[in-house]
mmCIF file of C-alpha atoms and ligand atoms in Angstrom:
data_model
loop_
_atom_site.group_PDB
_atom_site.id
_atom_site.type_symbol
_atom_site.label_atom_id
_atom_site.label_comp_id
_atom_site.label_asym_id
_atom_site.label_seq_id
_atom_site.Cartn_x
_atom_site.Cartn_y
_atom_site.Cartn_z
ATOM 1 C CA UNK A 1 17.778 62.705 25.446
ATOM 2 C CA UNK A 2 17.732 65.675 28.158
ATOM 3 C CA UNK A 3 15.570 63.329 30.330
ATOM 4 C CA UNK A 4 18.070 60.388 29.709
ATOM 5 C CA UNK A 5 20.922 62.550 30.830
ATOM 6 C CA UNK A 6 19.098 63.768 34.011
ATOM 7 C CA UNK A 7 17.953 60.182 34.817
ATOM 8 C CA UNK A 8 21.623 58.776 34.199
ATOM 9 C CA UNK A 9 23.061 61.571 36.605
ATOM 10 C CA UNK A 10 20.282 61.136 39.242
ATOM 11 C CA UNK A 11 20.811 57.260 39.282
ATOM 12 C CA UNK A 12 24.520 57.839 39.625
ATOM 13 C CA UNK A 13 24.034 60.466 42.536
ATOM 14 C CA UNK A 14 20.644 60.193 44.262
ATOM 15 C CA UNK A 15 21.616 63.388 46.137
ATOM 16 C CA UNK A 16 22.096 65.392 42.944
ATOM 17 C CA UNK A 17 21.377 69.107 43.285
ATOM 18 C CA UNK A 18 19.488 70.057 40.144
ATOM 19 C CA UNK A 19 18.768 73.525 38.650
ATOM 20 C CA UNK A 20 15.454 73.541 36.974
ATOM 21 C CA UNK A 21 13.788 75.776 34.369
ATOM 22 C CA UNK A 22 10.126 76.143 33.429
ATOM 23 C CA UNK A 23 8.481 77.087 30.131
ATOM 24 C CA UNK A 24 6.872 75.186 27.223
ATOM 25 C CA UNK A 25 10.217 73.486 26.309
ATOM 26 C CA UNK A 26 10.481 71.999 29.761
ATOM 27 C CA UNK A 27 6.967 70.502 29.767
ATOM 28 C CA UNK A 28 8.048 67.409 27.641
ATOM 29 C CA UNK A 29 11.191 66.815 29.854
ATOM 30 C CA UNK A 30 9.043 66.819 32.964
ATOM 31 C CA UNK A 31 6.509 64.439 31.507
ATOM 32 C CA UNK A 32 9.251 62.067 30.601
ATOM 33 C CA UNK A 33 10.718 62.288 33.988
ATOM 34 C CA UNK A 34 7.278 61.580 35.655
ATOM 35 C CA UNK A 35 6.971 58.604 33.255
ATOM 36 C CA UNK A 36 10.356 57.357 34.242
ATOM 37 C CA UNK A 37 9.483 57.707 37.821
ATOM 38 C CA UNK A 38 6.204 55.650 37.489
ATOM 39 C CA UNK A 39 7.594 53.015 35.013
ATOM 40 C CA UNK A 40 11.167 52.725 35.810
ATOM 41 C CA UNK A 41 11.222 53.900 39.674
ATOM 42 C CA UNK A 42 13.409 56.956 38.894
ATOM 43 C CA UNK A 43 13.855 58.043 42.586
ATOM 44 C CA UNK A 44 13.711 61.724 43.605
ATOM 45 C CA UNK A 45 13.364 61.288 47.341
ATOM 46 C CA UNK A 46 16.961 62.425 47.961
ATOM 47 C CA UNK A 47 17.630 65.193 45.419
ATOM 48 C CA UNK A 48 17.289 68.916 45.749
ATOM 49 C CA UNK A 49 16.156 71.162 43.259
ATOM 50 C CA UNK A 50 16.684 74.979 42.626
ATOM 51 C CA UNK A 51 14.522 76.887 40.148
ATOM 52 C CA UNK A 52 16.265 79.457 37.951
ATOM 53 C CA UNK A 53 13.508 82.177 38.415
ATOM 54 C CA UNK A 54 10.221 83.326 39.690
ATOM 55 C CA UNK A 55 7.974 86.237 38.900
ATOM 56 C CA UNK A 56 7.691 89.142 41.332
ATOM 57 C CA UNK A 57 4.544 89.590 42.928
ATOM 58 C CA UNK A 58 2.861 86.338 42.112
ATOM 59 C CA UNK A 59 1.930 83.969 45.170
ATOM 60 C CA UNK A 60 2.782 80.256 44.824
ATOM 61 C CA UNK A 61 -0.956 79.491 44.555
ATOM 62 C CA UNK A 62 -1.151 81.682 41.427
ATOM 63 C CA UNK A 63 -1.496 79.327 38.138
ATOM 64 C CA UNK A 64 1.024 81.411 36.508
ATOM 65 C CA UNK A 65 3.674 81.293 39.193
ATOM 66 C CA UNK A 66 6.717 78.987 38.699
ATOM 67 C CA UNK A 67 6.146 77.398 41.876
ATOM 68 C CA UNK A 68 2.610 76.370 40.596
ATOM 69 C CA UNK A 69 4.164 75.311 37.394
ATOM 70 C CA UNK A 70 6.839 72.982 39.173
ATOM 71 C CA UNK A 71 4.281 71.577 41.528
ATOM 72 C CA UNK A 72 1.772 70.938 38.596
ATOM 73 C CA UNK A 73 4.287 69.425 36.046
ATOM 74 C CA UNK A 74 6.933 67.529 38.408
ATOM 75 C CA UNK A 75 6.837 67.924 42.092
ATOM 76 C CA UNK A 76 3.347 66.518 42.769
ATOM 77 C CA UNK A 77 3.935 63.801 40.391
ATOM 78 C CA UNK A 78 7.047 62.149 41.643
ATOM 79 C CA UNK A 79 8.411 61.246 45.164
ATOM 80 C CA UNK A 80 10.352 64.454 45.726
ATOM 81 C CA UNK A 81 10.224 65.974 49.214
ATOM 82 C CA UNK A 82 8.676 69.516 48.741
ATOM 83 C CA UNK A 83 11.069 70.721 51.433
ATOM 84 C CA UNK A 84 13.920 70.050 48.993
ATOM 85 C CA UNK A 85 12.471 72.137 46.298
ATOM 86 C CA UNK A 86 13.477 75.848 46.244
ATOM 87 C CA UNK A 87 12.349 78.755 44.016
ATOM 88 C CA UNK A 88 12.938 82.432 44.777
ATOM 89 C CA UNK A 89 10.202 83.960 46.662
ATOM 90 C CA UNK A 90 8.756 86.511 44.403
ATOM 91 C CA UNK A 91 6.513 87.777 47.183
ATOM 92 C CA UNK A 92 9.212 88.697 49.692
ATOM 93 C CA UNK A 93 9.026 92.042 51.378
ATOM 94 C CA UNK A 94 12.698 92.635 50.815
ATOM 95 C CA UNK A 95 13.577 91.377 47.372
ATOM 96 C CA UNK A 96 17.248 92.123 47.459
ATOM 97 C CA UNK A 97 17.544 90.140 50.846
ATOM 98 C CA UNK A 98 15.546 87.376 49.066
ATOM 99 C CA UNK A 99 18.151 87.322 46.371
ATOM 100 C CA UNK A 100 21.072 87.145 48.789
ATOM 101 C CA UNK A 101 19.238 84.369 50.800
ATOM 102 C CA UNK A 102 18.767 82.268 47.644
ATOM 103 C CA UNK A 103 22.593 82.556 46.502
ATOM 104 C CA UNK A 104 23.499 81.627 50.154
ATOM 105 C CA UNK A 105 21.266 78.659 49.924
ATOM 106 C CA UNK A 106 22.831 77.335 46.710
ATOM 107 C CA UNK A 107 26.135 77.548 48.344
ATOM 108 C CA UNK A 108 25.071 75.716 51.335
ATOM 109 C CA UNK A 109 24.197 73.013 49.259
ATOM 110 C CA UNK A 110 27.621 73.056 47.622
ATOM 111 C CA UNK A 111 26.366 74.444 44.370
ATOM 112 C CA UNK A 112 24.337 72.996 41.500
ATOM 113 C CA UNK A 113 25.225 69.682 39.905
ATOM 114 C CA UNK A 114 23.120 69.754 36.755
ATOM 115 C CA UNK A 115 21.551 72.898 35.456
ATOM 116 C CA UNK A 116 18.510 72.685 32.957
ATOM 117 C CA UNK A 117 18.130 75.650 30.668
ATOM 118 C CA UNK A 118 15.714 76.886 28.080
ATOM 119 C CA UNK A 119 16.403 79.872 25.785
ATOM 120 C CA UNK A 120 14.098 82.877 25.274
ATOM 121 C CA UNK A 121 13.832 84.460 21.787
ATOM 122 C CA UNK A 122 16.024 87.355 22.991
ATOM 123 C CA UNK A 123 18.642 84.737 24.114
ATOM 124 C CA UNK A 124 17.905 84.820 27.719
ATOM 125 C CA UNK A 125 18.787 82.102 30.086
ATOM 126 C CA UNK A 126 16.619 82.100 33.257
ATOM 127 C CA UNK A 127 15.516 85.622 32.987
ATOM 128 C CA UNK A 128 18.763 87.143 32.286
ATOM 129 C CA UNK A 129 17.602 89.571 29.905
ATOM 130 C CA UNK A 130 20.015 91.469 27.263
ATOM 131 C CA UNK A 131 22.890 93.352 28.854
ATOM 132 C CA UNK A 132 22.989 91.056 32.067
ATOM 133 C CA UNK A 133 26.505 91.029 33.365
ATOM 134 C CA UNK A 134 28.341 87.903 32.535
ATOM 135 C CA UNK A 135 29.178 87.661 36.142
ATOM 136 C CA UNK A 136 25.810 88.644 37.478
ATOM 137 C CA UNK A 137 24.251 86.849 40.574
ATOM 138 C CA UNK A 138 20.583 86.347 41.863
ATOM 139 C CA UNK A 139 18.764 89.596 41.287
ATOM 140 C CA UNK A 140 15.473 91.226 40.243
ATOM 141 C CA UNK A 141 15.440 91.852 36.424
ATOM 142 C CA UNK A 142 12.934 93.937 34.528
ATOM 143 C CA UNK A 143 11.621 91.711 31.505
ATOM 144 C CA UNK A 144 12.026 92.730 27.861
ATOM 145 C CA UNK A 145 8.888 93.321 25.728
ATOM 146 C CA UNK A 146 9.964 90.168 23.717
ATOM 147 C CA UNK A 147 9.687 87.976 26.748
ATOM 148 C CA UNK A 148 6.379 89.838 27.910
ATOM 149 C CA UNK A 149 5.157 88.842 24.459
ATOM 150 C CA UNK A 150 6.555 85.314 24.558
ATOM 151 C CA UNK A 151 4.683 84.638 27.852
ATOM 152 C CA UNK A 152 1.480 86.859 27.229
ATOM 153 C CA UNK A 153 -0.684 83.869 26.379
ATOM 154 C CA UNK A 154 -0.646 82.457 29.894
ATOM 155 C CA UNK A 155 -1.664 85.689 31.334
ATOM 156 C CA UNK A 156 -4.146 86.821 28.685
ATOM 157 C CA UNK A 157 -1.993 89.525 27.326
ATOM 158 C CA UNK A 158 1.295 91.215 27.600
ATOM 159 C CA UNK A 159 0.037 94.050 29.756
ATOM 160 C CA UNK A 160 -0.718 91.335 32.536
ATOM 161 C CA UNK A 161 2.505 89.657 32.663
ATOM 162 C CA UNK A 162 4.638 90.668 35.640
ATOM 163 C CA UNK A 163 7.282 93.253 34.656
ATOM 164 C CA UNK A 164 9.856 91.853 36.992
ATOM 165 C CA UNK A 165 11.282 88.658 38.140
ATOM 166 C CA UNK A 166 13.914 87.325 40.490
ATOM 167 C CA UNK A 167 16.431 85.285 38.439
ATOM 168 C CA UNK A 168 19.696 83.383 39.135
ATOM 169 C CA UNK A 169 22.573 85.420 37.537
ATOM 170 C CA UNK A 170 24.564 84.398 34.564
ATOM 171 C CA UNK A 171 27.381 84.064 37.054
ATOM 172 C CA UNK A 172 25.357 81.693 39.236
ATOM 173 C CA UNK A 173 24.517 79.605 36.193
ATOM 174 C CA UNK A 174 28.135 79.391 35.000
ATOM 175 C CA UNK A 175 28.981 77.890 38.548
ATOM 176 C CA UNK A 176 26.830 74.825 37.961
ATOM 177 C CA UNK A 177 29.014 71.647 37.402
ATOM 178 C CA UNK A 178 27.143 70.754 34.381
ATOM 179 C CA UNK A 179 24.523 72.598 31.990
ATOM 180 C CA UNK A 180 22.206 71.269 29.580
ATOM 181 C CA UNK A 181 20.591 73.904 27.277
ATOM 182 C CA UNK A 182 17.530 72.661 25.462
ATOM 183 C CA UNK A 183 15.871 74.318 22.395
ATOM 184 C CA UNK A 184 12.976 73.072 20.173
ATOM 185 C CA UNK A 185 11.175 74.568 17.308
ATOM 186 C CA UNK A 186 11.993 76.630 14.200
ATOM 187 C CA UNK A 187 11.360 79.993 16.199
ATOM 188 C CA UNK A 188 14.327 79.205 18.388
ATOM 189 C CA UNK A 189 16.715 78.412 15.249
ATOM 190 C CA UNK A 190 17.982 81.882 14.648
ATOM 191 C CA UNK A 191 18.892 82.545 18.548
ATOM 192 C CA UNK A 192 20.333 79.090 19.009
ATOM 193 C CA UNK A 193 22.776 79.655 16.050
ATOM 194 C CA UNK A 194 23.683 82.940 17.645
ATOM 195 C CA UNK A 195 24.079 81.484 21.073
ATOM 196 C CA UNK A 196 26.236 78.466 20.079
ATOM 197 C CA UNK A 197 28.302 79.907 17.321
ATOM 198 C CA UNK A 198 28.156 83.653 17.644
ATOM 199 C CA UNK A 199 30.527 85.860 19.667
ATOM 200 C CA UNK A 200 29.998 86.019 23.352
ATOM 201 C CA UNK A 201 28.164 89.015 24.311
ATOM 202 C CA UNK A 202 26.059 90.193 27.463
ATOM 203 C CA UNK A 203 23.285 91.044 24.746
ATOM 204 C CA UNK A 204 22.698 87.413 24.427
ATOM 205 C CA UNK A 205 23.068 85.692 27.876
ATOM 206 C CA UNK A 206 23.138 82.306 26.209
ATOM 207 C CA UNK A 207 26.427 82.939 24.499
ATOM 208 C CA UNK A 208 28.099 82.919 28.149
ATOM 209 C CA UNK A 209 27.466 79.213 28.070
ATOM 210 C CA UNK A 210 30.485 79.051 25.706
ATOM 211 C CA UNK A 211 32.677 79.917 28.629
ATOM 212 C CA UNK A 212 31.226 76.813 30.456
ATOM 213 C CA UNK A 213 33.564 73.737 30.708
ATOM 214 C CA UNK A 214 30.717 71.382 30.625
ATOM 215 C CA UNK A 215 27.671 72.497 28.728
ATOM 216 C CA UNK A 216 25.655 70.317 26.357
ATOM 217 C CA UNK A 217 23.258 71.922 24.008
ATOM 218 C CA UNK A 218 20.378 69.742 22.806
ATOM 219 C CA UNK A 219 18.281 70.682 19.897
ATOM 220 C CA UNK A 220 15.660 69.292 17.506
ATOM 221 C CA UNK A 221 16.041 69.486 13.664
ATOM 222 C CA UNK A 222 14.146 72.820 13.400
ATOM 223 C CA UNK A 223 16.130 74.437 16.312
ATOM 224 C CA UNK A 224 19.253 73.242 14.696
ATOM 225 C CA UNK A 225 18.511 74.424 11.205
ATOM 226 C CA UNK A 226 20.451 77.631 11.368
ATOM 227 C CA UNK A 227 23.550 76.083 12.809
ATOM 228 C CA UNK A 228 26.507 76.032 10.355
ATOM 229 C CA UNK A 229 28.698 73.164 12.039
ATOM 230 C CA UNK A 230 26.024 70.468 11.963
ATOM 231 C CA UNK A 231 27.887 67.972 10.193
ATOM 232 C CA UNK A 232 30.737 68.000 12.702
ATOM 233 C CA UNK A 233 28.256 68.222 15.714
ATOM 234 C CA UNK A 234 26.543 64.855 14.276
ATOM 235 C CA UNK A 235 29.742 63.239 13.760
ATOM 236 C CA UNK A 236 30.784 63.929 17.354
ATOM 237 C CA UNK A 237 27.438 62.593 18.535
ATOM 238 C CA UNK A 238 27.494 59.523 16.473
ATOM 239 C CA UNK A 239 31.083 58.544 17.177
ATOM 240 C CA UNK A 240 32.283 59.793 20.571
ATOM 241 C CA UNK A 241 32.236 57.263 23.487
ATOM 242 C CA UNK A 242 30.630 59.851 25.730
ATOM 243 C CA UNK A 243 27.486 59.727 23.828
ATOM 244 C CA UNK A 244 27.159 55.874 23.041
ATOM 245 C CA UNK A 245 24.459 55.442 25.675
ATOM 246 C CA UNK A 246 22.349 58.207 24.260
ATOM 247 C CA UNK A 247 22.481 57.103 20.440
HETATM 248 C C1 LIG B 301 12.024 79.895 32.700
HETATM 249 C C2 LIG B 301 13.332 80.187 31.966
HETATM 250 C C3 LIG B 301 13.218 80.825 30.581
HETATM 251 C C4 LIG B 301 12.666 79.779 29.622
HETATM 252 C C5 LIG B 301 12.806 80.334 28.074
HETATM 253 C C6 LIG B 301 12.256 79.494 27.327
HETATM 254 O O1 LIG B 301 12.208 79.320 33.989
HETATM 255 O O2 LIG B 301 14.266 79.855 32.462
HETATM 256 O O3 LIG B 301 14.686 81.223 30.303
HETATM 257 O O4 LIG B 301 13.416 78.774 29.678
HETATM 258 O O5 LIG B 301 12.073 81.591 28.183
HETATM 259 O O6 LIG B 301 10.900 79.352 27.301
HETATM 260 P P1 LIG B 301 9.926 78.427 26.379
HETATM 261 O O7 LIG B 301 10.442 77.078 26.759
HETATM 262 O O8 LIG B 301 8.435 78.653 26.806
HETATM 263 O O9 LIG B 301 10.142 78.862 24.976
#
């Protein structure tokens, strides 16, 4: 479903500027996009990508860096021009200047058309940990212990996960013209319900998406299991013309 939306938007606008996320949830999306490229000639040659975040202190060649992840899962497997793929540089000598540069770059490309988002167990989008200001911009964030634990297996323990990352801000994300939030699995059910149906709070960055004029949340049955309005959401999906190509 997410991949279908991306493929649809990319076919409609080959110059699409995409905001990308990493993590386990996105792996399936990228596998599907790679398959669409190989089997249905989905063309990435003219698009531009901006990733949400990157760890501070990890070089691109490090297997745990998000540059490595993106190259491995998507960029090296499709016909994208690597020069059109941007991530914050977590190795920059001046991290604040790097954050400003990243924001300016996004502006130079006239903003992000389609932003892909996962959700952390603490409700983060990108690495906007609890109490991220709703208007925050790209900056360095200290990671929460829950996030260190969530990503520990890749590093061989929470103590080895970098403590800080550069992330687009909540305000940066909200300026994207369209957002897609994707969540799968029972361990996301509680936070998805709070993000979608709970009150807007900077304690859960994903609740800020309720302020976005065009945000779609895509969940599997398990991740949807704590939502209270499921019957209504199903009806909308099954009946509204906007979704007819996706049913
Ligand atoms: C990473 C990012 C994060 C992840 C989130 C979910 O670029 O933006 O917000 O999307 O931590 O990660 P997974 O999919 O591994 O549960």
